[in-house]
Structures are given as structure tokens and as C-alpha cells.
Short mmCIF file of N, CA and C in Angstrom, two decimals:
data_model
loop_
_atom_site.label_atom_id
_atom_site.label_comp_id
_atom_site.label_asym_id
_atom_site.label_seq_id
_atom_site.Cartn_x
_atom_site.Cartn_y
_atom_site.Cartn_z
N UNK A 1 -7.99 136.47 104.35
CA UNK A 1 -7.93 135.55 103.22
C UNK A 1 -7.17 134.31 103.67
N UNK A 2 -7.60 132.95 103.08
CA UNK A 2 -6.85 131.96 103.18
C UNK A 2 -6.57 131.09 101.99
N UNK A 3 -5.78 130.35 102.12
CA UNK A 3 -5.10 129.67 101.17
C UNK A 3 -5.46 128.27 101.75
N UNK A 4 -6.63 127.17 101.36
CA UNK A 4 -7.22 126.19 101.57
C UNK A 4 -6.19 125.08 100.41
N UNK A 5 -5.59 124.57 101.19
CA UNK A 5 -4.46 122.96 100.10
C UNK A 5 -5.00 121.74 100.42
N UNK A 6 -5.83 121.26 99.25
CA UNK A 6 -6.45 120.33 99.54
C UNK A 6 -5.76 118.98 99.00
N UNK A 7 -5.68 117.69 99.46
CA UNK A 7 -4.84 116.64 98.27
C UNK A 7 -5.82 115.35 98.70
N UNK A 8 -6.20 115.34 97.20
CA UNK A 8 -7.41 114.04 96.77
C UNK A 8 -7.22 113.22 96.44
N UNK A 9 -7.50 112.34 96.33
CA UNK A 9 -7.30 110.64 95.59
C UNK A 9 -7.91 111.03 94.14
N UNK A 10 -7.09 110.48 93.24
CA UNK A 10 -7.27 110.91 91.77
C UNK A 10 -8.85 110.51 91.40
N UNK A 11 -9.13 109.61 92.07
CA UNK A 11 -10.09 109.25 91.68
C UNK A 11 -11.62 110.21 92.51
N UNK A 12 -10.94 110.98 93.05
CA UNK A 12 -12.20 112.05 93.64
C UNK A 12 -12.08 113.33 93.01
N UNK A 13 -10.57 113.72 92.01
CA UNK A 13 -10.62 114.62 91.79
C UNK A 13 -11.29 115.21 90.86
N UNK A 14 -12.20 114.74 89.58
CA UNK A 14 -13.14 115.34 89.15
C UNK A 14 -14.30 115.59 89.50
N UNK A 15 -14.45 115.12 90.58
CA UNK A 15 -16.30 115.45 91.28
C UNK A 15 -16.02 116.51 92.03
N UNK A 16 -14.87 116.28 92.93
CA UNK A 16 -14.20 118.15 93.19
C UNK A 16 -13.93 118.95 92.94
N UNK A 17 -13.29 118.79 91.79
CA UNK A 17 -13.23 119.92 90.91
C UNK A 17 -14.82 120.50 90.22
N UNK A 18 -15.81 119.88 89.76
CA UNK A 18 -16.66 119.98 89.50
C UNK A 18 -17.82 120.98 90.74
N UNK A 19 -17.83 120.33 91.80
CA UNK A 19 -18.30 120.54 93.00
C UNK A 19 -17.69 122.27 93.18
N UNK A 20 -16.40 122.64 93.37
CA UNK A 20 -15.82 123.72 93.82
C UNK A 20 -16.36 124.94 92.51
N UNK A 21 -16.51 124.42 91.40
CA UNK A 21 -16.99 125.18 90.43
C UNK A 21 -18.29 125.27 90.58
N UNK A 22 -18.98 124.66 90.83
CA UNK A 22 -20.40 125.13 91.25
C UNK A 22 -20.61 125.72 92.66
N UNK A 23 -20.29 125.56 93.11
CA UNK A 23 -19.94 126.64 94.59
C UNK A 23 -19.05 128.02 94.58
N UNK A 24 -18.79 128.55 92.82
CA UNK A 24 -17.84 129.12 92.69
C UNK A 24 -16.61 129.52 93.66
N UNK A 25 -15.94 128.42 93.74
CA UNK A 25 -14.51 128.72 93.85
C UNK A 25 -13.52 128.29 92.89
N UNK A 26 -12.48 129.08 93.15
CA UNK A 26 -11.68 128.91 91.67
C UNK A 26 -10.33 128.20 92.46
N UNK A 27 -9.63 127.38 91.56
CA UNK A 27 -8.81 126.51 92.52
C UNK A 27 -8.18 126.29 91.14
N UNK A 28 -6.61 125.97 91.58
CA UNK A 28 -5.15 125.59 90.86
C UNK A 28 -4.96 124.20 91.08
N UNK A 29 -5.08 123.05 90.02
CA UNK A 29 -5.46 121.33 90.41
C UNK A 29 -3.86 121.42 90.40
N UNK A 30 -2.74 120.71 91.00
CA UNK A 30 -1.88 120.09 90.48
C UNK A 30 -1.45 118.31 90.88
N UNK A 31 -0.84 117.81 89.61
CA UNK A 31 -1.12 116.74 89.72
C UNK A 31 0.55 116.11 90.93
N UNK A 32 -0.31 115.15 91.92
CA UNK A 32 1.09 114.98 93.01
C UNK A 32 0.83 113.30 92.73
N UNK A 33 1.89 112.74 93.67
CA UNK A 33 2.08 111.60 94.28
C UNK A 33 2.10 111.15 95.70
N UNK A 34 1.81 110.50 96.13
CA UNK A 34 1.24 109.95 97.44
C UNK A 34 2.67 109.46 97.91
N UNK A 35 2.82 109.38 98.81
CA UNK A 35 4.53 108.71 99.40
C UNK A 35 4.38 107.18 99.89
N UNK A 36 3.19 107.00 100.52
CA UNK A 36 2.86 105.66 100.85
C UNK A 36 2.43 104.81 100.15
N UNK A 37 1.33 104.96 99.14
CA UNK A 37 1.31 103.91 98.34
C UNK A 37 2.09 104.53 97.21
N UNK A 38 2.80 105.11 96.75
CA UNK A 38 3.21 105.84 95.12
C UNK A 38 2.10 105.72 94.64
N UNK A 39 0.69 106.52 94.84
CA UNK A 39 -0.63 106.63 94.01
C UNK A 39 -0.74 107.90 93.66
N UNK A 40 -1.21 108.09 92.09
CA UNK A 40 -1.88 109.41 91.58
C UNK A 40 -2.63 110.16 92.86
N UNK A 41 -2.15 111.14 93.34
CA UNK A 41 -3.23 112.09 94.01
C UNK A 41 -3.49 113.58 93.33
N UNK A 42 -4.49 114.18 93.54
CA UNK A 42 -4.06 115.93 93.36
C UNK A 42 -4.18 116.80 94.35
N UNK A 43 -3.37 117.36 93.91
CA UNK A 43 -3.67 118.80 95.01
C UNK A 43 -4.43 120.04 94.49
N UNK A 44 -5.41 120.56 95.17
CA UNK A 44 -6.10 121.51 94.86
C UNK A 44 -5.79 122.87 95.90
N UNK A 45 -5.13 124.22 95.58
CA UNK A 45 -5.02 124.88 95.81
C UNK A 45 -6.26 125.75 95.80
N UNK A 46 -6.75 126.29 97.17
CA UNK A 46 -7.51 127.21 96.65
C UNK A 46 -7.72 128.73 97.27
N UNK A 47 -8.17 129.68 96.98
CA UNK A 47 -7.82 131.04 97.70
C UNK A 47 -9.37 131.18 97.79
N UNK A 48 -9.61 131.75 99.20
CA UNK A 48 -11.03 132.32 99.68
C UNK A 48 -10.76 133.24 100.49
N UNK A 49 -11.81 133.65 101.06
CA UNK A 49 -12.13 134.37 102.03
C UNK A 49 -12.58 133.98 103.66
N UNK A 50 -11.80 134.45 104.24
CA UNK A 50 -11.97 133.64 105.67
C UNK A 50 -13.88 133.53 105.63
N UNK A 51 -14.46 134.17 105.36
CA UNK A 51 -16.17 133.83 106.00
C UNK A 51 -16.42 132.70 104.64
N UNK A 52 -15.06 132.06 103.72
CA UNK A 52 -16.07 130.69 103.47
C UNK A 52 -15.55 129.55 103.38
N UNK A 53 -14.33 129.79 104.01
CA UNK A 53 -13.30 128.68 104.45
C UNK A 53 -14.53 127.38 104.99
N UNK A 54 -15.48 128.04 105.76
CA UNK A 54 -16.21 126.25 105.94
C UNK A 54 -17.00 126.11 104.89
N UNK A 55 -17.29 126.88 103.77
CA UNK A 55 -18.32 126.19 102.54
C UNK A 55 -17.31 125.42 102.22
N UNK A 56 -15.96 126.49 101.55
CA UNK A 56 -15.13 125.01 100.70
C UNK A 56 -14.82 124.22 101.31
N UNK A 57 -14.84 123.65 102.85
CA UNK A 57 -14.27 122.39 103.55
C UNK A 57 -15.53 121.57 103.36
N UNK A 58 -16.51 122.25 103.53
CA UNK A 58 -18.07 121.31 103.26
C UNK A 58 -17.88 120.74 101.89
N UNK A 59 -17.98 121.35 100.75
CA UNK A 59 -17.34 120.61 99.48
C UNK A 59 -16.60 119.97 99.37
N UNK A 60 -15.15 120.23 99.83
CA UNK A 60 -14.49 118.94 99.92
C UNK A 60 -15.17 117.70 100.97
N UNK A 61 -15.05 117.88 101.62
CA UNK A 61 -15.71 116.74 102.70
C UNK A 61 -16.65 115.70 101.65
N UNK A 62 -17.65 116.46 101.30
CA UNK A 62 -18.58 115.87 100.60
C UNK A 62 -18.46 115.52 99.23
N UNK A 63 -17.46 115.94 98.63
CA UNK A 63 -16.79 115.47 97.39
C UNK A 63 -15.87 114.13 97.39
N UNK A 64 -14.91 113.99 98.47
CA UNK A 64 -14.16 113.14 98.71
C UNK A 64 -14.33 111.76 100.15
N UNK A 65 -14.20 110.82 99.46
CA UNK A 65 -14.19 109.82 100.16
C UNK A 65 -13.08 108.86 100.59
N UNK A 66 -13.12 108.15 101.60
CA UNK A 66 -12.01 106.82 101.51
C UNK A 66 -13.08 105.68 101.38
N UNK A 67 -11.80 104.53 101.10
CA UNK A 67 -12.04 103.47 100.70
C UNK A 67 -10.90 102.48 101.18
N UNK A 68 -11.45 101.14 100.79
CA UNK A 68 -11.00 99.91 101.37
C UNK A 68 -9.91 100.00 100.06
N UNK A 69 -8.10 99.56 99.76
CA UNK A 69 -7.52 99.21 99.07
C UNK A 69 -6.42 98.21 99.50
N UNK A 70 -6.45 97.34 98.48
CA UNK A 70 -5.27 95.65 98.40
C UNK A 70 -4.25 96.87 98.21
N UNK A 71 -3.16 96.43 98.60
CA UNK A 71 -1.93 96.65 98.56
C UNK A 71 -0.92 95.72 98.62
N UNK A 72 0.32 95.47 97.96
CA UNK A 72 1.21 94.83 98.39
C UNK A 72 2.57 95.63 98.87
N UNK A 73 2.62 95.23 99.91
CA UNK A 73 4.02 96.24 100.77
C UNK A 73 5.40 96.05 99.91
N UNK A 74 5.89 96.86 100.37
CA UNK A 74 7.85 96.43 99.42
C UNK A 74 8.28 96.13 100.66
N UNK A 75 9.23 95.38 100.00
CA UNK A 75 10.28 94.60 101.19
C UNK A 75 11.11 95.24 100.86
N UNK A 76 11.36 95.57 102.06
CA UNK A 76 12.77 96.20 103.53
C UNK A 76 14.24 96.14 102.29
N UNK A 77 14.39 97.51 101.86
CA UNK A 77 15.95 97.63 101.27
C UNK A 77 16.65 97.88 102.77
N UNK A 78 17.67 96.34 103.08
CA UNK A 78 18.51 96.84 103.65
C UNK A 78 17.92 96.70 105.50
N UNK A 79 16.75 96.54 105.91
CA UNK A 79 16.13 96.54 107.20
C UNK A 79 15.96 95.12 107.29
N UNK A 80 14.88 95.05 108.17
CA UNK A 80 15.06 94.29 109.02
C UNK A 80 13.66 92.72 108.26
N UNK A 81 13.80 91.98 107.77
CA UNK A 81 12.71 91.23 106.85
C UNK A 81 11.95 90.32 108.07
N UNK A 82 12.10 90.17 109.18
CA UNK A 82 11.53 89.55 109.87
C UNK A 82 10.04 89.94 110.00
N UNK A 83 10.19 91.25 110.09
CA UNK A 83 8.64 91.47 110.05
C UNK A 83 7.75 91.86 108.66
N UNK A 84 8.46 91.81 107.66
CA UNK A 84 8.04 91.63 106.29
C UNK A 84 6.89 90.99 105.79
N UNK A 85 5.45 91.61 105.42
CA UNK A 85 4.88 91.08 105.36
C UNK A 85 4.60 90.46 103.94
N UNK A 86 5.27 89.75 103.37
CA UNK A 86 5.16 89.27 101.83
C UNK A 86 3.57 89.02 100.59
N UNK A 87 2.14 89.19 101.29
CA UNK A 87 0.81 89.30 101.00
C UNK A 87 0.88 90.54 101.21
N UNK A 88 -0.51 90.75 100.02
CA UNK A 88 -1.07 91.82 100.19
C UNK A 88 -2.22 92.30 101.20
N UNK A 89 -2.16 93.34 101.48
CA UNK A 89 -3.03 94.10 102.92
C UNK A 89 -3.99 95.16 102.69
N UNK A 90 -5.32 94.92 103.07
CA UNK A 90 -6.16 96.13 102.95
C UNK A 90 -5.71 97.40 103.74
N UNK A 91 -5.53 98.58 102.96
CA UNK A 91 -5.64 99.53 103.79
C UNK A 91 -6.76 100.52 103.34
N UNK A 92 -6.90 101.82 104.21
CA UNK A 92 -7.76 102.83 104.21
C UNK A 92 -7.11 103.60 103.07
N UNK A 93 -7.87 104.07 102.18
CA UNK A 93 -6.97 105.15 101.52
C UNK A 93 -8.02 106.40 100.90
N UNK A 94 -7.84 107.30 100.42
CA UNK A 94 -8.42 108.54 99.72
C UNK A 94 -9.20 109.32 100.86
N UNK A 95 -10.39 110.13 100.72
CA UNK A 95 -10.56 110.91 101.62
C UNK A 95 -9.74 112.44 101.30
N UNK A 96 -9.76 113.63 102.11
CA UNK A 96 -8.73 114.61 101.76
C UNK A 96 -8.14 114.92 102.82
N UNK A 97 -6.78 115.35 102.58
CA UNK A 97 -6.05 116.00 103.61
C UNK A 97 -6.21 117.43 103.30
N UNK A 98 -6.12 118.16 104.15
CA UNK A 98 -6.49 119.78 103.82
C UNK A 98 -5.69 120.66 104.62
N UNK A 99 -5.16 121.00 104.56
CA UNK A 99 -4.36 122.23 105.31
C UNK A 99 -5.19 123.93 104.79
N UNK A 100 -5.26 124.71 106.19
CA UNK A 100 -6.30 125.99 105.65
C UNK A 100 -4.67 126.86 106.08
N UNK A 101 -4.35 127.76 105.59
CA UNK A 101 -3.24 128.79 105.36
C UNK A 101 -3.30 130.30 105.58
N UNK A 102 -3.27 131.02 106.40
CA UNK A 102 -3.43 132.23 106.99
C UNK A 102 -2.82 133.42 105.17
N UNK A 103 -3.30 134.10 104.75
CA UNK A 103 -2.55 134.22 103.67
C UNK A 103 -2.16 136.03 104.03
N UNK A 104 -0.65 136.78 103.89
CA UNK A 104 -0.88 137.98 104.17
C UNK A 104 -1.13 139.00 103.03
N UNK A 105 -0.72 138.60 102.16
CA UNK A 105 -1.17 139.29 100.90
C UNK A 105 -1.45 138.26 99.91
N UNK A 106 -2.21 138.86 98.68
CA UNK A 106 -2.34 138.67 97.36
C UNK A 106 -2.47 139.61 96.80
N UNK A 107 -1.86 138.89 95.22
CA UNK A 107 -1.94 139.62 94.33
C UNK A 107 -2.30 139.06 92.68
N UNK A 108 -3.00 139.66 92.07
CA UNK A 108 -3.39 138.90 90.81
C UNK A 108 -3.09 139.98 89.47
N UNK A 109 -1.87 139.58 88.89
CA UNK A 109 -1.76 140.32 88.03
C UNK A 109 -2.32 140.05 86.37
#
């Protein structure tokens, strides 16, 4: 058994959630925060069975995307402002991060 932790860009998380339910898997959404931009993300917990650990990575994959996002950086509490970039900057963002989790027991009471 594994324990699949998936974390989505809020904005992918209802087509995933949707997606994992039609592929019946059952998954725990909780709602997180991103550290780099402070953006809505979620995390999707989910428990399978090692022979389908690659369906649910295929679902996610194909559920979640990145994209081009403006950002404006914060300036330096306390560092160094020389290299401060005061405009805003496209970066890459959403897509999923996924960690798969060896699990030794469960239990469902």
C-alpha cells in the first residue's frame, strides 16, 4: 500500500478531484499554502494500492497543469536590496508536486 501526497494549484483542484473520483480513488483534499508565492494550493492525500500507484499519477499528471504567472517579489527584510528586483516577474507556477509513501499499516475504523 501507498500513501500518494499530491499538492495542486487551487485552481486544478476541482478537475482532480473530479478526475480521481472517476477513476475511483478516494482521497482527503486539504486546503494548504504555497511558501513562495503565499498562493491557495491543496493537498490531496491519497491511499492505494501499490499495482495503481501509476493510474493515480496518470490522473494527476493529466489533471494538473502549470502556467505562466506576474508576480511581484517582496523586498529583502533586513538583506541585501541591491539585487531587489522592484517589477513584477513571470514565473512558472501550478502543475503537482507528488510524493508516493511506502505505507506499513492501515487502518479504517
Amino acid at each position: 500500500m501507498k500513501l500518494v501526497v499530491a499538492i495542486v494549484q487551487d485552481q486544478d483542484s476541482s478537475r482532480l478531484s473530479t478526475a480521481l473520483m472517476k477513476n475511483n480513488f478516494r482521497a482527503t483534499k486539504l486546503a494548504s499554502t504555497g511558501g513562495f508565492l503565499k498562493s491557495g494550493n491543496t493537498t490531496f492525500m491519497i491511499g492505494t494500492e501499490d499495482a495503481r500507484v501509476d493510474k493515480v499519477l496518470e490522473v494527476i499528471n493529466d489533471s494538473c497543469r502549470s502556467r505562466e504567472q506576474m508576480v511581484a517579489p517582496v523586498s529583502p527584510m533586513g538583506g541585501n536590496a541591491d539585487s531587489y528586483i522592484p517589477y513584477p516577474v513571470e514565473v512558472e507556477v501550478g502543475g503537482a508536486t507528488v510524493f508516493v509513501l511506502p505505507i506499513e499499516q492501515f487502518h479504517q475504523f
